[in-house]
PDB file of N, CA and C in Angstrom:
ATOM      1  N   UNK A  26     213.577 111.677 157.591  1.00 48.00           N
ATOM      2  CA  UNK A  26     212.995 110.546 158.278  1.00 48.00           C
ATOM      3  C   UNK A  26     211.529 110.432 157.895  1.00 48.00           C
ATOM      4  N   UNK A  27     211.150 109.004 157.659  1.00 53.00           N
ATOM      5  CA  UNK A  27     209.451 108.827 157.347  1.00 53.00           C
ATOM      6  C   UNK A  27     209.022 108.105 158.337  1.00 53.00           C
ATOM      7  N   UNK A  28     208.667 108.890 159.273  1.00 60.00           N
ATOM      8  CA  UNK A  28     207.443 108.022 160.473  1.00 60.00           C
ATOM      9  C   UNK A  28     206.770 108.052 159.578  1.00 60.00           C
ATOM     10  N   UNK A  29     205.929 106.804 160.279  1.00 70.00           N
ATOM     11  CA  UNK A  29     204.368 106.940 160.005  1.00 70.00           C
ATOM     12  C   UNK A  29     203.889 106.892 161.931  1.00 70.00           C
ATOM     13  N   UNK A  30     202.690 107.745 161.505  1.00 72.00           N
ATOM     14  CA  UNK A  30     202.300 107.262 163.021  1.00 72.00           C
ATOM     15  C   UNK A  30     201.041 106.492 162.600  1.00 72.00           C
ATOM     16  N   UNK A  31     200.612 105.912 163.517  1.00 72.00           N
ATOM     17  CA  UNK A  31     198.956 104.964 163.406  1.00 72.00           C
ATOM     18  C   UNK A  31     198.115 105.784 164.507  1.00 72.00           C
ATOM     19  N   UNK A  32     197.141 105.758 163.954  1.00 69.00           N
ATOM     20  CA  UNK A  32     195.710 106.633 164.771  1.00 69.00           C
ATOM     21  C   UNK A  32     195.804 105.488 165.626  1.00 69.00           C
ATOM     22  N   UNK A  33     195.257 105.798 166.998  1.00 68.00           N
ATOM     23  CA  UNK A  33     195.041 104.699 167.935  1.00 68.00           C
ATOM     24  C   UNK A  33     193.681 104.057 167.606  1.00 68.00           C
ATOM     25  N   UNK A  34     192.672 103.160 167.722  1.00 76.00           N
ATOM     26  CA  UNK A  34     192.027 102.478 167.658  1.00 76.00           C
ATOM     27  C   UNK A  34     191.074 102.964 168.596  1.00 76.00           C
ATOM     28  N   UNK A  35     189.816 102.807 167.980  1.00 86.00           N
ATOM     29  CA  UNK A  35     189.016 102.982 169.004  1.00 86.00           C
ATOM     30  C   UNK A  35     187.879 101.831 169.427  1.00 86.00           C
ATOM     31  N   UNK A  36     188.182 101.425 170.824  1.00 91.00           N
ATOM     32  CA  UNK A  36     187.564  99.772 170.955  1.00 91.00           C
ATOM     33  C   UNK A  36     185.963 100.500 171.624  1.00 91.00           C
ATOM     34  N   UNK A  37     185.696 101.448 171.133  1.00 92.00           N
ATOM     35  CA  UNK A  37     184.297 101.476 172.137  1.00 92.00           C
ATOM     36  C   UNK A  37     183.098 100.769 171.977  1.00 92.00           C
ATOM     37  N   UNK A  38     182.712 100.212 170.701  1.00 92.00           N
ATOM     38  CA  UNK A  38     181.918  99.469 170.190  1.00 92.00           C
ATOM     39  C   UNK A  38     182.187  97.841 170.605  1.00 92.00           C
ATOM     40  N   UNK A  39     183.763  97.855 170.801  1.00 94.00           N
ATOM     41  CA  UNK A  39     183.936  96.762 171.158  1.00 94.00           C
ATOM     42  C   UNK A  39     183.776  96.291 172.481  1.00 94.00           C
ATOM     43  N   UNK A  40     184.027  97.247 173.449  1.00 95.00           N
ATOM     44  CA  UNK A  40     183.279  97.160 174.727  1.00 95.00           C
ATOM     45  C   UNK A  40     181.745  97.063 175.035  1.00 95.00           C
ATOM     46  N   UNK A  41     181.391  97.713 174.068  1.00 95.00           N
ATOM     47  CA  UNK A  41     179.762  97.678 173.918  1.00 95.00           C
ATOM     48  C   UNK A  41     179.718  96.678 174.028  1.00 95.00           C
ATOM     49  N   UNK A  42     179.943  95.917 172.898  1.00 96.00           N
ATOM     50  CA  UNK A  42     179.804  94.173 172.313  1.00 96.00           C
ATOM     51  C   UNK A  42     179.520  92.989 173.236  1.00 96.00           C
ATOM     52  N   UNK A  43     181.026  93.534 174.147  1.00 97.00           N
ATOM     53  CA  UNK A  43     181.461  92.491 175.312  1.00 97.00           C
ATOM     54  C   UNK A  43     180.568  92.845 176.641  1.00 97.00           C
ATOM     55  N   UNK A  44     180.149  94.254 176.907  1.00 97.00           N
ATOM     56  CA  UNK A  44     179.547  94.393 178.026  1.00 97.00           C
ATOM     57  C   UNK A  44     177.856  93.483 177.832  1.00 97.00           C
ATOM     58  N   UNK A  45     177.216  93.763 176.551  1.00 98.00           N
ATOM     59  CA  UNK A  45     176.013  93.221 176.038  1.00 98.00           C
ATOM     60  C   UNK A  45     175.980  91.908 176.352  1.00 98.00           C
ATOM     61  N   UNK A  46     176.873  91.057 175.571  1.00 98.00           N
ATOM     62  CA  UNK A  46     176.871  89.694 175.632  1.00 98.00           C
ATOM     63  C   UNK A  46     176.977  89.420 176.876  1.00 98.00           C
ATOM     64  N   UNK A  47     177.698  90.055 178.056  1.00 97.00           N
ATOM     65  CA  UNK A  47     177.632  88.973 179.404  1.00 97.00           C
ATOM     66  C   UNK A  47     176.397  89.716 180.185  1.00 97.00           C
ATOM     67  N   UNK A  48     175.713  91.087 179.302  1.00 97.00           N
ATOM     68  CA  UNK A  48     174.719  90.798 180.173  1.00 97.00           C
ATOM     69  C   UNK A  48     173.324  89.913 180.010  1.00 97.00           C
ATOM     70  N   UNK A  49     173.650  89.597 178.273  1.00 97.00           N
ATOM     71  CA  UNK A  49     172.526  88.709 178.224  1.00 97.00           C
ATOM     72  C   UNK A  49     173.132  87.468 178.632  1.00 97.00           C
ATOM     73  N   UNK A  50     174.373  87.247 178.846  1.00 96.00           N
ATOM     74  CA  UNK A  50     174.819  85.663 179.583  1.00 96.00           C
ATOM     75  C   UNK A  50     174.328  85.960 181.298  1.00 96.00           C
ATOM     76  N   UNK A  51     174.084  86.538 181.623  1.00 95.00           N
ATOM     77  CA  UNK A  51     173.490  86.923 183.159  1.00 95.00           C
ATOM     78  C   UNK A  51     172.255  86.891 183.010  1.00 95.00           C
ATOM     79  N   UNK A  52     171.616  87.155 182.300  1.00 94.00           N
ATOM     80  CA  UNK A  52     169.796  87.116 182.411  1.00 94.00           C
ATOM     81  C   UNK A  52     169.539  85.516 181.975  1.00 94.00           C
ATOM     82  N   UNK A  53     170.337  84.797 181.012  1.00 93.00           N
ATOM     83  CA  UNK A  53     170.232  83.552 180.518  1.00 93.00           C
ATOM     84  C   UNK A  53     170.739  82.722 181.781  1.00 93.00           C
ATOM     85  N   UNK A  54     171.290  82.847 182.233  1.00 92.00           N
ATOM     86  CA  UNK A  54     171.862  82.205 183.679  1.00 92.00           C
ATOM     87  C   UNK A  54     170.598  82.419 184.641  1.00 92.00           C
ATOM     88  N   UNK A  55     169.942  83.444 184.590  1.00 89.00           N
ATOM     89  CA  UNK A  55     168.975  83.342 185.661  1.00 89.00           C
ATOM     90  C   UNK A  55     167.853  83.134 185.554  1.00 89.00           C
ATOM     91  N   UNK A  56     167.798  83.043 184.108  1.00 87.00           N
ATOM     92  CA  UNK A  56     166.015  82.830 183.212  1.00 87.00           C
ATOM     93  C   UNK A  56     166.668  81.269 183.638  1.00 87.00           C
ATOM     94  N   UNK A  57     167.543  80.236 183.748  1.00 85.00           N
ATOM     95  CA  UNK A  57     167.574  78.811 183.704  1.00 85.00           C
ATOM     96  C   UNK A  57     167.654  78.510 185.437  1.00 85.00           C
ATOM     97  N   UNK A  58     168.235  79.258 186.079  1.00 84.00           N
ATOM     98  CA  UNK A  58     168.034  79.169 187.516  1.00 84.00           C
ATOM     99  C   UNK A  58     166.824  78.806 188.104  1.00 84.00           C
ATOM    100  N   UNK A  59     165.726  80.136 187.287  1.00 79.00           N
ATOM    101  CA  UNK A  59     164.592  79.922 187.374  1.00 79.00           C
ATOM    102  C   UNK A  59     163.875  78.732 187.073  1.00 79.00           C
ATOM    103  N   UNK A  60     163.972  78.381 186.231  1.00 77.00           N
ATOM    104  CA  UNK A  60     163.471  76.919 185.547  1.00 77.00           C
ATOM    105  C   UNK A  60     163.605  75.966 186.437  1.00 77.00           C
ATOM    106  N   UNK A  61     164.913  75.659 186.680  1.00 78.00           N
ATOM    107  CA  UNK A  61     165.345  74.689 187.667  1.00 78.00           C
ATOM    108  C   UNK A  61     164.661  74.761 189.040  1.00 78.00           C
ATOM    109  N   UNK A  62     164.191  75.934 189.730  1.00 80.00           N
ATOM    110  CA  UNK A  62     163.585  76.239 190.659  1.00 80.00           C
ATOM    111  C   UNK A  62     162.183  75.523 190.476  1.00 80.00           C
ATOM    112  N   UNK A  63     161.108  76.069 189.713  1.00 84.00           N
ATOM    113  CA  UNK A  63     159.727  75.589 189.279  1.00 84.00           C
ATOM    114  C   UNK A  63     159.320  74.498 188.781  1.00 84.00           C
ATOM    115  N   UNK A  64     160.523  73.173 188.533  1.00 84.00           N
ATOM    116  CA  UNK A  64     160.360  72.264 187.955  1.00 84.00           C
ATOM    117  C   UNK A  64     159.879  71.237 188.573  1.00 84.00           C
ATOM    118  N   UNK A  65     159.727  71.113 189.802  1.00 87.00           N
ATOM    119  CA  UNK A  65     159.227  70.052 190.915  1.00 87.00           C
ATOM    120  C   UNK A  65     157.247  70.804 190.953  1.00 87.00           C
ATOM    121  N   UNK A  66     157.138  71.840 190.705  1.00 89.00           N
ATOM    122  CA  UNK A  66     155.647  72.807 191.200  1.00 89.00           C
ATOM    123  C   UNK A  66     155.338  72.005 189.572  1.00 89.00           C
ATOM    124  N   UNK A  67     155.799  72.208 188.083  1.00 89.00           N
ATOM    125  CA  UNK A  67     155.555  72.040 186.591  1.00 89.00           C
ATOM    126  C   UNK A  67     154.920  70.444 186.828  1.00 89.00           C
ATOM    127  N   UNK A  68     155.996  69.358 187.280  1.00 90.00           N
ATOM    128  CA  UNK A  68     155.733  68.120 187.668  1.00 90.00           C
ATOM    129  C   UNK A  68     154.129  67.801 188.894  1.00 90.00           C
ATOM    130  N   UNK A  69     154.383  68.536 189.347  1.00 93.00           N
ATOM    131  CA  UNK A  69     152.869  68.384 190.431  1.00 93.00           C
ATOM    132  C   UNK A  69     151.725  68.254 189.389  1.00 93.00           C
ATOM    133  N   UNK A  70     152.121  69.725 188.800  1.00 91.00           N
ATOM    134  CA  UNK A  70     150.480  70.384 187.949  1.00 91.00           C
ATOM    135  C   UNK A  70     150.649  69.245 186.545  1.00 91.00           C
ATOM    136  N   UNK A  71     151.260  68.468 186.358  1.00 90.00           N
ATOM    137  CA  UNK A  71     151.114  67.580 184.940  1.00 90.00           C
ATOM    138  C   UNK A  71     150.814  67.068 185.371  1.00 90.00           C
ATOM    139  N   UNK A  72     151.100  65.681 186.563  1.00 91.00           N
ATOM    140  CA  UNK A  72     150.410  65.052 187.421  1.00 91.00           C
ATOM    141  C   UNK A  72     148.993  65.394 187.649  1.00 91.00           C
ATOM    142  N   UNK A  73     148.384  65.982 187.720  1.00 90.00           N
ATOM    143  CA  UNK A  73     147.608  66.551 188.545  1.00 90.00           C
ATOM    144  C   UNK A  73     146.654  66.239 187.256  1.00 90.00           C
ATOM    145  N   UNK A  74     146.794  67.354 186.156  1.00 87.00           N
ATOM    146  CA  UNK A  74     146.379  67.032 185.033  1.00 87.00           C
ATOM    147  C   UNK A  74     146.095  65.731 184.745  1.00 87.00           C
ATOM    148  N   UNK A  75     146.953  65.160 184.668  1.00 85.00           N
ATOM    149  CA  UNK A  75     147.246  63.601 183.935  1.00 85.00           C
ATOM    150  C   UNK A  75     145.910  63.235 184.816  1.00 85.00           C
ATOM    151  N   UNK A  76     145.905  63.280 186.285  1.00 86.00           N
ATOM    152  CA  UNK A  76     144.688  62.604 187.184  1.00 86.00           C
ATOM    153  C   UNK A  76     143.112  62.628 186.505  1.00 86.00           C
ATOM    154  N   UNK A  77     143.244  64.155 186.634  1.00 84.00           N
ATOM    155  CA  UNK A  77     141.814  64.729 185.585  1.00 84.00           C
ATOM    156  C   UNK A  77     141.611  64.650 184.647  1.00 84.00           C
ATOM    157  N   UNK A  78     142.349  64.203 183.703  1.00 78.00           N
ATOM    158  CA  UNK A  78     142.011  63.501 182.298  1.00 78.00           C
ATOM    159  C   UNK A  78     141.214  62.166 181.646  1.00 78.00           C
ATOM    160  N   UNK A  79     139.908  62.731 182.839  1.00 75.00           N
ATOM    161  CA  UNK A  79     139.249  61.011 182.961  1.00 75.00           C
ATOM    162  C   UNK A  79     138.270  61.411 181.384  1.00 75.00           C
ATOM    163  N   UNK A  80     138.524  60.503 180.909  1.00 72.00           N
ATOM    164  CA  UNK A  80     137.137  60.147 179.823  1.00 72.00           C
ATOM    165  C   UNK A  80     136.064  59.590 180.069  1.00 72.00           C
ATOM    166  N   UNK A  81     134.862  59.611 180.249  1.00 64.00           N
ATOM    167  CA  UNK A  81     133.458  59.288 180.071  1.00 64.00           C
ATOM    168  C   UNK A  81     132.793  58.959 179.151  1.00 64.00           C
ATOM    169  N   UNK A  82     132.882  57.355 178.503  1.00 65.00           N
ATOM    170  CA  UNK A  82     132.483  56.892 177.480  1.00 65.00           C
ATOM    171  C   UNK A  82     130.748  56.044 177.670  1.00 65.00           C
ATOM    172  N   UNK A  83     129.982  56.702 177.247  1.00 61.00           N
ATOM    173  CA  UNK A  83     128.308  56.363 177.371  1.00 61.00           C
ATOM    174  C   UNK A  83     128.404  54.817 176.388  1.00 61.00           C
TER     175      UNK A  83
END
């Protein structure tokens, strides 16, 4: 009789892979959370700006 057997595989790198990617999909989810949060305070201070942008022409 000719078995062959197959070495099992080893996925550990591949777990690496997958654990990495959703944790940078979790920091990217909350780096944009953030954004969305500060975007009404971003709008004030351009405003605000925009006000003080007087020119003084002699």
């Amino acid at each position: 009789m000719n078995e062959e057997t197959q070495p099992a595989k080893d996925y550990f790198w591949i777990y690496v892979a997958l654990a990495t990617a959703a944790l940078v999909g979790v920091v990217v989810m909350a780096k944009m959370s953030e954004n969305d949060k500060y975007d009404p305070i971003r709008a004030q201070q351009n405003e605000e700006i925009a006000r003080m942008n007087i020119r003084v022409l002699n």
